[in-house]
Amino acid sequence: MTKIRSVVRGTGSYLPEKVLTNDDLAHMVETSDEWITQRTGIKERHIIADGQNTSDMAVAAAREALDRAGKTIADIDLILVATTTPDYTFPATASIVQNKLGSSHGMAFDIQAVCTGFIFAVATADNYLSAGMAKCALVIGADCMSRILDWEDRSTCVLFADGAGAVVLEAVDSPGDPHDRGVLASTLRTDGRHWEKLYVDGGVSRTGAAGHIRMEGREVFKHAVTMISDVVLDVLRKGQLTLDEIDWVVPHQANKRIIDGVEKKLGIPAGKVVVTVDRHANTSAASVPLALHEAVKDGRIRAGDYVMIEAMGGGFTWGASLIRW
Ligand code: ACO
């Protein structure tokens, strides 16, 4: 049966200029390059400049994705911004991005699923496109986690950072089989029982302030590998593919040990996993599209490849999508 598929037309990304190394952090809190590298795999990260906002990074990533897709903003009728760090409480950062890109048509809204936000946004865009609600979507993950870090808490401030990534998805009539290009299957999950294990201790209706990240690191670690592995297997089942047929896994870049744990549990060859956490750290909703764009730009991901994207984060939320490039 024929099906409308959401085909990737282009990717883009943006990283702020300022680089903060582990050694820089060792001058700010009691930590060391050795501790951070051993526990997380992170060596350095990018930090947003004063006066720069989430929408600025989102717009830069979006422009590159549009260029590489051979599209203009006039072609876009759906903009989704996955973010935990919006410019304003309202409107949605997607409205600001739409305006900065010079568009006033179609629809634009934000998705809040913390580090899993980009996967939720891809799956949401895919459903809008396949239902005929839109023809061409700009899906962005953008976060400035540095603005909600407690810079005196060494257990969190070494982990997170800033950036943005974007993809353009276009609705294409397809045969409806596993050989189609586009998003083939997605699984999204939430289990709110775990919310206090990773949260920000402020918010509009509770404190009137943004607050800071609080995390039970060991608890997050304990659940991450199992949750991510479960959704990867579920998406493979839905997509009628085996792990051997997957060309690239692009995981959320939270921690190299979580990435390695999933690799080991599922038996994924290391050469098929895209890793940027060493240079980007955890950029929340931006991490997967940043890694995707890097692997597309350097020629690893090519047309026809099967690509698995996956993430887990606050909520807890977790999810995966299978895309044929
Ligand atoms: N530098 C030096 N020492 C530190 C630091 C630091 N930056 N942070 C914590 N420590 C100390 C602790 O105080 C503790 O000291 P103590 O033994 O004297 O009490 C010691 O190191 C061990 O602390 P733990 O928290 O038990 O360390 P652990 O081995 O669990 O590693 C880490 C911590 C890296 C956060 C780990 O739990 C982890 O990776 N968790 C996953 C969290 C994550 O990735 N979150 C991202 C968001 S969720 C997501 O995106 C999936």
mmCIF file with all atom_site columns, C-alpha atoms in Angstrom, residues 109-309:
data_model
loop_
_atom_site.group_PDB
_atom_site.id
_atom_site.type_symbol
_atom_site.label_atom_id
_atom_site.label_alt_id
_atom_site.label_comp_id
_atom_site.label_asym_id
_atom_site.label_entity_id
_atom_site.label_seq_id
_atom_site.pdbx_PDB_ins_code
_atom_site.Cartn_x
_atom_site.Cartn_y
_atom_site.Cartn_z
_atom_site.occupancy
_atom_site.B_iso_or_equiv
_atom_site.pdbx_formal_charge
_atom_site.auth_seq_id
_atom_site.auth_comp_id
_atom_site.auth_asym_id
_atom_site.auth_atom_id
_atom_site.pdbx_PDB_model_num
ATOM 1   C CA . PHE A 1 109 ? 5.402  25.221 17.583 1.00 0.00 ? 109 PHE A CA 1
ATOM 2   C CA . ASP A 1 110 ? 7.824  23.901 20.201 1.00 0.00 ? 110 ASP A CA 1
ATOM 3   C CA . ILE A 1 111 ? 8.312  20.376 21.489 1.00 0.00 ? 111 ILE A CA 1
ATOM 4   C CA . GLN A 1 112 ? 9.477  19.864 25.068 1.00 0.00 ? 112 GLN A CA 1
ATOM 5   C CA . ALA A 1 113 ? 10.863 16.392 25.703 1.00 0.00 ? 113 ALA A CA 1
ATOM 6   C CA . VAL A 1 114 ? 14.282 17.508 27.003 1.00 0.00 ? 114 VAL A CA 1
ATOM 7   C CA . CYS A 1 115 ? 17.146 15.410 25.546 1.00 0.00 ? 115 CYS A CA 1
ATOM 8   C CA . THR A 1 116 ? 14.671 13.258 23.568 1.00 0.00 ? 116 THR A CA 1
ATOM 9   C CA . GLY A 1 117 ? 13.108 16.394 22.063 1.00 0.00 ? 117 GLY A CA 1
ATOM 10  C CA . PHE A 1 118 ? 14.564 15.987 18.575 1.00 0.00 ? 118 PHE A CA 1
ATOM 11  C CA . ILE A 1 119 ? 13.295 12.385 18.285 1.00 0.00 ? 119 ILE A CA 1
ATOM 12  C CA . PHE A 1 120 ? 9.831  13.520 19.460 1.00 0.00 ? 120 PHE A CA 1
ATOM 13  C CA . ALA A 1 121 ? 9.971  16.354 16.901 1.00 0.00 ? 121 ALA A CA 1
ATOM 14  C CA . VAL A 1 122 ? 10.991 14.064 14.005 1.00 0.00 ? 122 VAL A CA 1
ATOM 15  C CA . ALA A 1 123 ? 8.191  11.633 14.863 1.00 0.00 ? 123 ALA A CA 1
ATOM 16  C CA . THR A 1 124 ? 5.673  14.495 15.203 1.00 0.00 ? 124 THR A CA 1
ATOM 17  C CA . ALA A 1 125 ? 6.706  16.069 11.886 1.00 0.00 ? 125 ALA A CA 1
ATOM 18  C CA . ASP A 1 126 ? 6.529  12.641 10.221 1.00 0.00 ? 126 ASP A CA 1
ATOM 19  C CA . ASN A 1 127 ? 2.959  12.196 11.438 1.00 0.00 ? 127 ASN A CA 1
ATOM 20  C CA . TYR A 1 128 ? 1.915  15.679 10.249 1.00 0.00 ? 128 TYR A CA 1
ATOM 21  C CA . LEU A 1 129 ? 3.476  15.048 6.820  1.00 0.00 ? 129 LEU A CA 1
ATOM 22  C CA . SER A 1 130 ? 2.064  11.567 6.390  1.00 0.00 ? 130 SER A CA 1
ATOM 23  C CA . ALA A 1 131 ? -1.400 12.789 7.469  1.00 0.00 ? 131 ALA A CA 1
ATOM 24  C CA . GLY A 1 132 ? -1.269 15.509 4.792  1.00 0.00 ? 132 GLY A CA 1
ATOM 25  C CA . MET A 1 133 ? -1.294 18.385 7.335  1.00 0.00 ? 133 MET A CA 1
ATOM 26  C CA . ALA A 1 134 ? 1.964  19.775 5.905  1.00 0.00 ? 134 ALA A CA 1
ATOM 27  C CA . LYS A 1 135 ? 4.229  19.244 2.893  1.00 0.00 ? 135 LYS A CA 1
ATOM 28  C CA . CYS A 1 136 ? 7.677  20.316 4.055  1.00 0.00 ? 136 CYS A CA 1
ATOM 29  C CA . ALA A 1 137 ? 8.934  20.553 7.629  1.00 0.00 ? 137 ALA A CA 1
ATOM 30  C CA . LEU A 1 138 ? 11.889 22.216 9.285  1.00 0.00 ? 138 LEU A CA 1
ATOM 31  C CA . VAL A 1 139 ? 12.719 20.188 12.391 1.00 0.00 ? 139 VAL A CA 1
ATOM 32  C CA . ILE A 1 140 ? 15.171 21.846 14.770 1.00 0.00 ? 140 ILE A CA 1
ATOM 33  C CA . GLY A 1 141 ? 16.774 20.808 18.061 1.00 0.00 ? 141 GLY A CA 1
ATOM 34  C CA . ALA A 1 142 ? 18.284 23.788 19.892 1.00 0.00 ? 142 ALA A CA 1
ATOM 35  C CA . ASP A 1 143 ? 19.348 24.274 23.496 1.00 0.00 ? 143 ASP A CA 1
ATOM 36  C CA . CYS A 1 144 ? 21.515 26.543 25.622 1.00 0.00 ? 144 CYS A CA 1
ATOM 37  C CA . MET A 1 145 ? 21.897 24.310 28.663 1.00 0.00 ? 145 MET A CA 1
ATOM 38  C CA . SER A 1 146 ? 24.655 26.606 29.993 1.00 0.00 ? 146 SER A CA 1
ATOM 39  C CA . ARG A 1 147 ? 21.900 29.062 31.031 1.00 0.00 ? 147 ARG A CA 1
ATOM 40  C CA . ILE A 1 148 ? 20.238 26.527 33.375 1.00 0.00 ? 148 ILE A CA 1
ATOM 41  C CA . LEU A 1 149 ? 23.415 25.061 34.871 1.00 0.00 ? 149 LEU A CA 1
ATOM 42  C CA . ASP A 1 150 ? 24.453 25.622 38.455 1.00 0.00 ? 150 ASP A CA 1
ATOM 43  C CA . TRP A 1 151 ? 28.083 26.532 37.709 1.00 0.00 ? 151 TRP A CA 1
ATOM 44  C CA . GLU A 1 152 ? 29.041 25.595 41.263 1.00 0.00 ? 152 GLU A CA 1
ATOM 45  C CA . ASP A 1 153 ? 27.661 22.059 40.961 1.00 0.00 ? 153 ASP A CA 1
ATOM 46  C CA . ARG A 1 154 ? 30.518 19.994 39.537 1.00 0.00 ? 154 ARG A CA 1
ATOM 47  C CA . SER A 1 155 ? 28.280 16.939 39.123 1.00 0.00 ? 155 SER A CA 1
ATOM 48  C CA . THR A 1 156 ? 26.223 18.662 36.382 1.00 0.00 ? 156 THR A CA 1
ATOM 49  C CA . CYS A 1 157 ? 28.146 21.662 35.019 1.00 0.00 ? 157 CYS A CA 1
ATOM 50  C CA . VAL A 1 158 ? 30.775 19.466 33.344 1.00 0.00 ? 158 VAL A CA 1
ATOM 51  C CA . LEU A 1 159 ? 28.153 17.530 31.347 1.00 0.00 ? 159 LEU A CA 1
ATOM 52  C CA . PHE A 1 160 ? 25.996 19.996 29.407 1.00 0.00 ? 160 PHE A CA 1
ATOM 53  C CA . ALA A 1 161 ? 26.542 22.574 26.641 1.00 0.00 ? 161 ALA A CA 1
ATOM 54  C CA . ASP A 1 162 ? 24.965 24.575 23.816 1.00 0.00 ? 162 ASP A CA 1
ATOM 55  C CA . GLY A 1 163 ? 24.202 24.177 20.113 1.00 0.00 ? 163 GLY A CA 1
ATOM 56  C CA . ALA A 1 164 ? 21.566 23.557 17.442 1.00 0.00 ? 164 ALA A CA 1
ATOM 57  C CA . GLY A 1 165 ? 20.892 21.161 14.589 1.00 0.00 ? 165 GLY A CA 1
ATOM 58  C CA . ALA A 1 166 ? 18.186 20.975 11.943 1.00 0.00 ? 166 ALA A CA 1
ATOM 59  C CA . VAL A 1 167 ? 16.751 18.767 9.226  1.00 0.00 ? 167 VAL A CA 1
ATOM 60  C CA . VAL A 1 168 ? 14.346 19.466 6.361  1.00 0.00 ? 168 VAL A CA 1
ATOM 61  C CA . LEU A 1 169 ? 11.750 16.716 5.840  1.00 0.00 ? 169 LEU A CA 1
ATOM 62  C CA . GLU A 1 170 ? 9.569  16.594 2.732  1.00 0.00 ? 170 GLU A CA 1
ATOM 63  C CA . ALA A 1 171 ? 6.422  14.543 2.106  1.00 0.00 ? 171 ALA A CA 1
ATOM 64  C CA . VAL A 1 172 ? 6.967  12.078 -0.767 1.00 0.00 ? 172 VAL A CA 1
ATOM 65  C CA . ASP A 1 173 ? 4.493  9.506  -2.159 1.00 0.00 ? 173 ASP A CA 1
ATOM 66  C CA . SER A 1 174 ? 6.232  6.135  -1.774 1.00 0.00 ? 174 SER A CA 1
ATOM 67  C CA . PRO A 1 175 ? 5.534  2.428  -2.385 1.00 0.00 ? 175 PRO A CA 1
ATOM 68  C CA . GLY A 1 176 ? 5.159  1.841  1.392  1.00 0.00 ? 176 GLY A CA 1
ATOM 69  C CA . ASP A 1 177 ? 7.829  -0.832 1.937  1.00 0.00 ? 177 ASP A CA 1
ATOM 70  C CA . PRO A 1 178 ? 11.074 -1.003 3.977  1.00 0.00 ? 178 PRO A CA 1
ATOM 71  C CA . HIS A 1 179 ? 13.069 0.105  0.909  1.00 0.00 ? 179 HIS A CA 1
ATOM 72  C CA . ASP A 1 180 ? 11.364 3.530  0.856  1.00 0.00 ? 180 ASP A CA 1
ATOM 73  C CA . ARG A 1 181 ? 13.455 6.573  1.648  1.00 0.00 ? 181 ARG A CA 1
ATOM 74  C CA . GLY A 1 182 ? 12.362 8.638  4.665  1.00 0.00 ? 182 GLY A CA 1
ATOM 75  C CA . VAL A 1 183 ? 11.256 8.049  8.228  1.00 0.00 ? 183 VAL A CA 1
ATOM 76  C CA . LEU A 1 184 ? 10.244 4.366  8.336  1.00 0.00 ? 184 LEU A CA 1
ATOM 77  C CA . ALA A 1 185 ? 9.268  3.951  11.991 1.00 0.00 ? 185 ALA A CA 1
ATOM 78  C CA . SER A 1 186 ? 9.458  5.676  15.374 1.00 0.00 ? 186 SER A CA 1
ATOM 79  C CA . THR A 1 187 ? 8.825  4.768  19.004 1.00 0.00 ? 187 THR A CA 1
ATOM 80  C CA . LEU A 1 188 ? 8.357  7.424  21.698 1.00 0.00 ? 188 LEU A CA 1
ATOM 81  C CA . ARG A 1 189 ? 8.088  6.695  25.427 1.00 0.00 ? 189 ARG A CA 1
ATOM 82  C CA . THR A 1 190 ? 7.579  8.624  28.664 1.00 0.00 ? 190 THR A CA 1
ATOM 83  C CA . ASP A 1 191 ? 7.524  7.432  32.271 1.00 0.00 ? 191 ASP A CA 1
ATOM 84  C CA . GLY A 1 192 ? 6.795  10.352 34.583 1.00 0.00 ? 192 GLY A CA 1
ATOM 85  C CA . ARG A 1 193 ? 7.511  8.309  37.710 1.00 0.00 ? 193 ARG A CA 1
ATOM 86  C CA . HIS A 1 194 ? 11.173 9.183  37.159 1.00 0.00 ? 194 HIS A CA 1
ATOM 87  C CA . TRP A 1 195 ? 10.792 12.956 36.758 1.00 0.00 ? 195 TRP A CA 1
ATOM 88  C CA . GLU A 1 196 ? 12.666 13.882 39.942 1.00 0.00 ? 196 GLU A CA 1
ATOM 89  C CA . LYS A 1 197 ? 15.787 12.011 38.855 1.00 0.00 ? 197 LYS A CA 1
ATOM 90  C CA . LEU A 1 198 ? 16.550 14.700 36.265 1.00 0.00 ? 198 LEU A CA 1
ATOM 91  C CA . TYR A 1 199 ? 14.789 18.062 36.396 1.00 0.00 ? 199 TYR A CA 1
ATOM 92  C CA . VAL A 1 200 ? 15.205 21.824 36.655 1.00 0.00 ? 200 VAL A CA 1
ATOM 93  C CA . ASP A 1 201 ? 14.292 23.197 40.088 1.00 0.00 ? 201 ASP A CA 1
ATOM 94  C CA . GLY A 1 202 ? 12.365 26.210 38.802 1.00 0.00 ? 202 GLY A CA 1
ATOM 95  C CA . GLY A 1 203 ? 9.530  27.077 36.461 1.00 0.00 ? 203 GLY A CA 1
ATOM 96  C CA . VAL A 1 204 ? 6.861  29.644 35.693 1.00 0.00 ? 204 VAL A CA 1
ATOM 97  C CA . SER A 1 205 ? 4.078  28.297 37.922 1.00 0.00 ? 205 SER A CA 1
ATOM 98  C CA . ARG A 1 206 ? 6.284  27.157 40.805 1.00 0.00 ? 206 ARG A CA 1
ATOM 99  C CA . THR A 1 207 ? 9.037  29.726 41.267 1.00 0.00 ? 207 THR A CA 1
ATOM 100 C CA . GLY A 1 208 ? 8.697  32.269 38.505 1.00 0.00 ? 208 GLY A CA 1
ATOM 101 C CA . ALA A 1 209 ? 12.357 31.652 37.658 1.00 0.00 ? 209 ALA A CA 1
ATOM 102 C CA . ALA A 1 210 ? 14.141 29.326 35.254 1.00 0.00 ? 210 ALA A CA 1
ATOM 103 C CA . GLY A 1 211 ? 15.994 27.302 37.921 1.00 0.00 ? 211 GLY A CA 1
ATOM 104 C CA . HIS A 1 212 ? 18.949 24.934 37.630 1.00 0.00 ? 212 HIS A CA 1
ATOM 105 C CA . ILE A 1 213 ? 19.491 21.339 36.525 1.00 0.00 ? 213 ILE A CA 1
ATOM 106 C CA . ARG A 1 214 ? 19.333 18.747 39.318 1.00 0.00 ? 214 ARG A CA 1
ATOM 107 C CA . MET A 1 215 ? 20.246 15.154 38.580 1.00 0.00 ? 215 MET A CA 1
ATOM 108 C CA . GLU A 1 216 ? 20.696 11.788 40.227 1.00 0.00 ? 216 GLU A CA 1
ATOM 109 C CA . GLY A 1 217 ? 23.429 10.764 37.781 1.00 0.00 ? 217 GLY A CA 1
ATOM 110 C CA . ARG A 1 218 ? 23.657 7.116  38.805 1.00 0.00 ? 218 ARG A CA 1
ATOM 111 C CA . GLU A 1 219 ? 19.872 6.646  38.510 1.00 0.00 ? 219 GLU A CA 1
ATOM 112 C CA . VAL A 1 220 ? 19.854 8.187  35.023 1.00 0.00 ? 220 VAL A CA 1
ATOM 113 C CA . PHE A 1 221 ? 22.758 5.983  34.001 1.00 0.00 ? 221 PHE A CA 1
ATOM 114 C CA . LYS A 1 222 ? 21.050 2.869  35.389 1.00 0.00 ? 222 LYS A CA 1
ATOM 115 C CA . HIS A 1 223 ? 17.920 3.316  33.247 1.00 0.00 ? 223 HIS A CA 1
ATOM 116 C CA . ALA A 1 224 ? 19.442 4.811  30.099 1.00 0.00 ? 224 ALA A CA 1
ATOM 117 C CA . VAL A 1 225 ? 20.961 1.721  28.480 1.00 0.00 ? 225 VAL A CA 1
ATOM 118 C CA . THR A 1 226 ? 17.863 -0.478 28.967 1.00 0.00 ? 226 THR A CA 1
ATOM 119 C CA . MET A 1 227 ? 15.380 2.187  27.876 1.00 0.00 ? 227 MET A CA 1
ATOM 120 C CA . ILE A 1 228 ? 17.331 3.133  24.739 1.00 0.00 ? 228 ILE A CA 1
ATOM 121 C CA . SER A 1 229 ? 17.947 -0.517 23.778 1.00 0.00 ? 229 SER A CA 1
ATOM 122 C CA . ASP A 1 230 ? 14.214 -1.303 24.135 1.00 0.00 ? 230 ASP A CA 1
ATOM 123 C CA . VAL A 1 231 ? 13.076 1.436  21.751 1.00 0.00 ? 231 VAL A CA 1
ATOM 124 C CA . VAL A 1 232 ? 15.811 0.672  19.209 1.00 0.00 ? 232 VAL A CA 1
ATOM 125 C CA . LEU A 1 233 ? 14.627 -2.951 19.060 1.00 0.00 ? 233 LEU A CA 1
ATOM 126 C CA . ASP A 1 234 ? 10.981 -1.845 18.861 1.00 0.00 ? 234 ASP A CA 1
ATOM 127 C CA . VAL A 1 235 ? 11.687 0.480  15.936 1.00 0.00 ? 235 VAL A CA 1
ATOM 128 C CA . LEU A 1 236 ? 13.614 -2.262 14.109 1.00 0.00 ? 236 LEU A CA 1
ATOM 129 C CA . ARG A 1 237 ? 10.637 -4.589 14.554 1.00 0.00 ? 237 ARG A CA 1
ATOM 130 C CA . LYS A 1 238 ? 8.223  -1.946 13.219 1.00 0.00 ? 238 LYS A CA 1
ATOM 131 C CA . GLY A 1 239 ? 10.554 -1.166 10.309 1.00 0.00 ? 239 GLY A CA 1
ATOM 132 C CA . GLN A 1 240 ? 10.973 -4.901 9.528  1.00 0.00 ? 240 GLN A CA 1
ATOM 133 C CA . LEU A 1 241 ? 14.758 -4.629 9.618  1.00 0.00 ? 241 LEU A CA 1
ATOM 134 C CA . THR A 1 242 ? 17.509 -6.287 11.613 1.00 0.00 ? 242 THR A CA 1
ATOM 135 C CA . LEU A 1 243 ? 20.342 -4.542 13.415 1.00 0.00 ? 243 LEU A CA 1
ATOM 136 C CA . ASP A 1 244 ? 22.780 -5.907 10.805 1.00 0.00 ? 244 ASP A CA 1
ATOM 137 C CA . GLU A 1 245 ? 20.966 -3.919 8.121  1.00 0.00 ? 245 GLU A CA 1
ATOM 138 C CA . ILE A 1 246 ? 21.486 -0.601 9.951  1.00 0.00 ? 246 ILE A CA 1
ATOM 139 C CA . ASP A 1 247 ? 24.336 1.448  8.473  1.00 0.00 ? 247 ASP A CA 1
ATOM 140 C CA . TRP A 1 248 ? 24.602 4.133  11.168 1.00 0.00 ? 248 TRP A CA 1
ATOM 141 C CA . VAL A 1 249 ? 23.401 4.614  14.725 1.00 0.00 ? 249 VAL A CA 1
ATOM 142 C CA . VAL A 1 250 ? 23.298 8.276  15.763 1.00 0.00 ? 250 VAL A CA 1
ATOM 143 C CA . PRO A 1 251 ? 22.750 8.331  19.521 1.00 0.00 ? 251 PRO A CA 1
ATOM 144 C CA . HIS A 1 252 ? 22.015 11.163 21.915 1.00 0.00 ? 252 HIS A CA 1
ATOM 145 C CA . GLN A 1 253 ? 25.431 12.422 23.022 1.00 0.00 ? 253 GLN A CA 1
ATOM 146 C CA . ALA A 1 254 ? 25.044 12.453 26.810 1.00 0.00 ? 254 ALA A CA 1
ATOM 147 C CA . ASN A 1 255 ? 27.888 10.262 27.889 1.00 0.00 ? 255 ASN A CA 1
ATOM 148 C CA . LYS A 1 256 ? 30.295 7.920  26.088 1.00 0.00 ? 256 LYS A CA 1
ATOM 149 C CA . ARG A 1 257 ? 29.663 5.226  28.689 1.00 0.00 ? 257 ARG A CA 1
ATOM 150 C CA . ILE A 1 258 ? 25.912 5.211  27.921 1.00 0.00 ? 258 ILE A CA 1
ATOM 151 C CA . ILE A 1 259 ? 26.690 5.073  24.172 1.00 0.00 ? 259 ILE A CA 1
ATOM 152 C CA . ASP A 1 260 ? 29.128 2.176  24.758 1.00 0.00 ? 260 ASP A CA 1
ATOM 153 C CA . GLY A 1 261 ? 26.598 0.428  27.032 1.00 0.00 ? 261 GLY A CA 1
ATOM 154 C CA . VAL A 1 262 ? 23.912 0.422  24.299 1.00 0.00 ? 262 VAL A CA 1
ATOM 155 C CA . GLU A 1 263 ? 26.485 -0.674 21.710 1.00 0.00 ? 263 GLU A CA 1
ATOM 156 C CA . LYS A 1 264 ? 27.489 -3.618 23.888 1.00 0.00 ? 264 LYS A CA 1
ATOM 157 C CA . LYS A 1 265 ? 23.966 -4.625 24.933 1.00 0.00 ? 265 LYS A CA 1
ATOM 158 C CA . LEU A 1 266 ? 22.676 -4.689 21.351 1.00 0.00 ? 266 LEU A CA 1
ATOM 159 C CA . GLY A 1 267 ? 25.935 -5.878 19.744 1.00 0.00 ? 267 GLY A CA 1
ATOM 160 C CA . ILE A 1 268 ? 26.313 -2.870 17.442 1.00 0.00 ? 268 ILE A CA 1
ATOM 161 C CA . PRO A 1 269 ? 29.787 -2.662 15.814 1.00 0.00 ? 269 PRO A CA 1
ATOM 162 C CA . ALA A 1 270 ? 31.563 0.472  17.151 1.00 0.00 ? 270 ALA A CA 1
ATOM 163 C CA . GLY A 1 271 ? 32.373 1.611  13.610 1.00 0.00 ? 271 GLY A CA 1
ATOM 164 C CA . LYS A 1 272 ? 28.664 2.181  12.949 1.00 0.00 ? 272 LYS A CA 1
ATOM 165 C CA . VAL A 1 273 ? 28.095 4.603  15.836 1.00 0.00 ? 273 VAL A CA 1
ATOM 166 C CA . VAL A 1 274 ? 28.481 8.371  15.358 1.00 0.00 ? 274 VAL A CA 1
ATOM 167 C CA . VAL A 1 275 ? 30.155 9.984  18.392 1.00 0.00 ? 275 VAL A CA 1
ATOM 168 C CA . THR A 1 276 ? 30.527 13.727 18.997 1.00 0.00 ? 276 THR A CA 1
ATOM 169 C CA . VAL A 1 277 ? 30.172 13.843 22.793 1.00 0.00 ? 277 VAL A CA 1
ATOM 170 C CA . ASP A 1 278 ? 33.948 14.347 23.171 1.00 0.00 ? 278 ASP A CA 1
ATOM 171 C CA . ARG A 1 279 ? 33.698 17.756 21.439 1.00 0.00 ? 279 ARG A CA 1
ATOM 172 C CA . HIS A 1 280 ? 30.051 18.777 21.968 1.00 0.00 ? 280 HIS A CA 1
ATOM 173 C CA . ALA A 1 281 ? 29.134 17.352 25.427 1.00 0.00 ? 281 ALA A CA 1
ATOM 174 C CA . ASN A 1 282 ? 25.396 17.033 26.095 1.00 0.00 ? 282 ASN A CA 1
ATOM 175 C CA . THR A 1 283 ? 23.541 19.688 24.087 1.00 0.00 ? 283 THR A CA 1
ATOM 176 C CA . SER A 1 284 ? 20.134 18.161 24.947 1.00 0.00 ? 284 SER A CA 1
ATOM 177 C CA . ALA A 1 285 ? 17.712 18.406 21.984 1.00 0.00 ? 285 ALA A CA 1
ATOM 178 C CA . ALA A 1 286 ? 20.548 19.590 19.698 1.00 0.00 ? 286 ALA A CA 1
ATOM 179 C CA . SER A 1 287 ? 22.805 16.604 20.223 1.00 0.00 ? 287 SER A CA 1
ATOM 180 C CA . VAL A 1 288 ? 21.301 14.152 17.712 1.00 0.00 ? 288 VAL A CA 1
ATOM 181 C CA . PRO A 1 289 ? 20.906 16.630 14.803 1.00 0.00 ? 289 PRO A CA 1
ATOM 182 C CA . LEU A 1 290 ? 24.427 17.998 15.471 1.00 0.00 ? 290 LEU A CA 1
ATOM 183 C CA . ALA A 1 291 ? 25.854 14.477 15.211 1.00 0.00 ? 291 ALA A CA 1
ATOM 184 C CA . LEU A 1 292 ? 23.663 13.653 12.190 1.00 0.00 ? 292 LEU A CA 1
ATOM 185 C CA . HIS A 1 293 ? 24.853 16.723 10.321 1.00 0.00 ? 293 HIS A CA 1
ATOM 186 C CA . GLU A 1 294 ? 28.502 15.982 11.076 1.00 0.00 ? 294 GLU A CA 1
ATOM 187 C CA . ALA A 1 295 ? 28.184 12.451 9.669  1.00 0.00 ? 295 ALA A CA 1
ATOM 188 C CA . VAL A 1 296 ? 26.308 13.695 6.576  1.00 0.00 ? 296 VAL A CA 1
ATOM 189 C CA . LYS A 1 297 ? 28.812 16.473 5.925  1.00 0.00 ? 297 LYS A CA 1
ATOM 190 C CA . ASP A 1 298 ? 31.879 14.237 6.203  1.00 0.00 ? 298 ASP A CA 1
ATOM 191 C CA . GLY A 1 299 ? 30.306 11.672 3.861  1.00 0.00 ? 299 GLY A CA 1
ATOM 192 C CA . ARG A 1 300 ? 29.673 8.842  6.320  1.00 0.00 ? 300 ARG A CA 1
ATOM 193 C CA . ILE A 1 301 ? 25.872 8.942  5.940  1.00 0.00 ? 301 ILE A CA 1
ATOM 194 C CA . ARG A 1 302 ? 24.899 8.616  2.270  1.00 0.00 ? 302 ARG A CA 1
ATOM 195 C CA . ALA A 1 303 ? 21.686 8.326  0.256  1.00 0.00 ? 303 ALA A CA 1
ATOM 196 C CA . GLY A 1 304 ? 20.148 4.891  0.779  1.00 0.00 ? 304 GLY A CA 1
ATOM 197 C CA . ASP A 1 305 ? 21.722 4.279  4.214  1.00 0.00 ? 305 ASP A CA 1
ATOM 198 C CA . TYR A 1 306 ? 19.555 3.059  7.087  1.00 0.00 ? 306 TYR A CA 1
ATOM 199 C CA . VAL A 1 307 ? 20.086 5.413  10.031 1.00 0.00 ? 307 VAL A CA 1
ATOM 200 C CA . MET A 1 308 ? 18.853 4.843  13.590 1.00 0.00 ? 308 MET A CA 1
ATOM 201 C CA . ILE A 1 309 ? 18.560 7.932  15.804 1.00 0.00 ? 309 ILE A CA 1
#
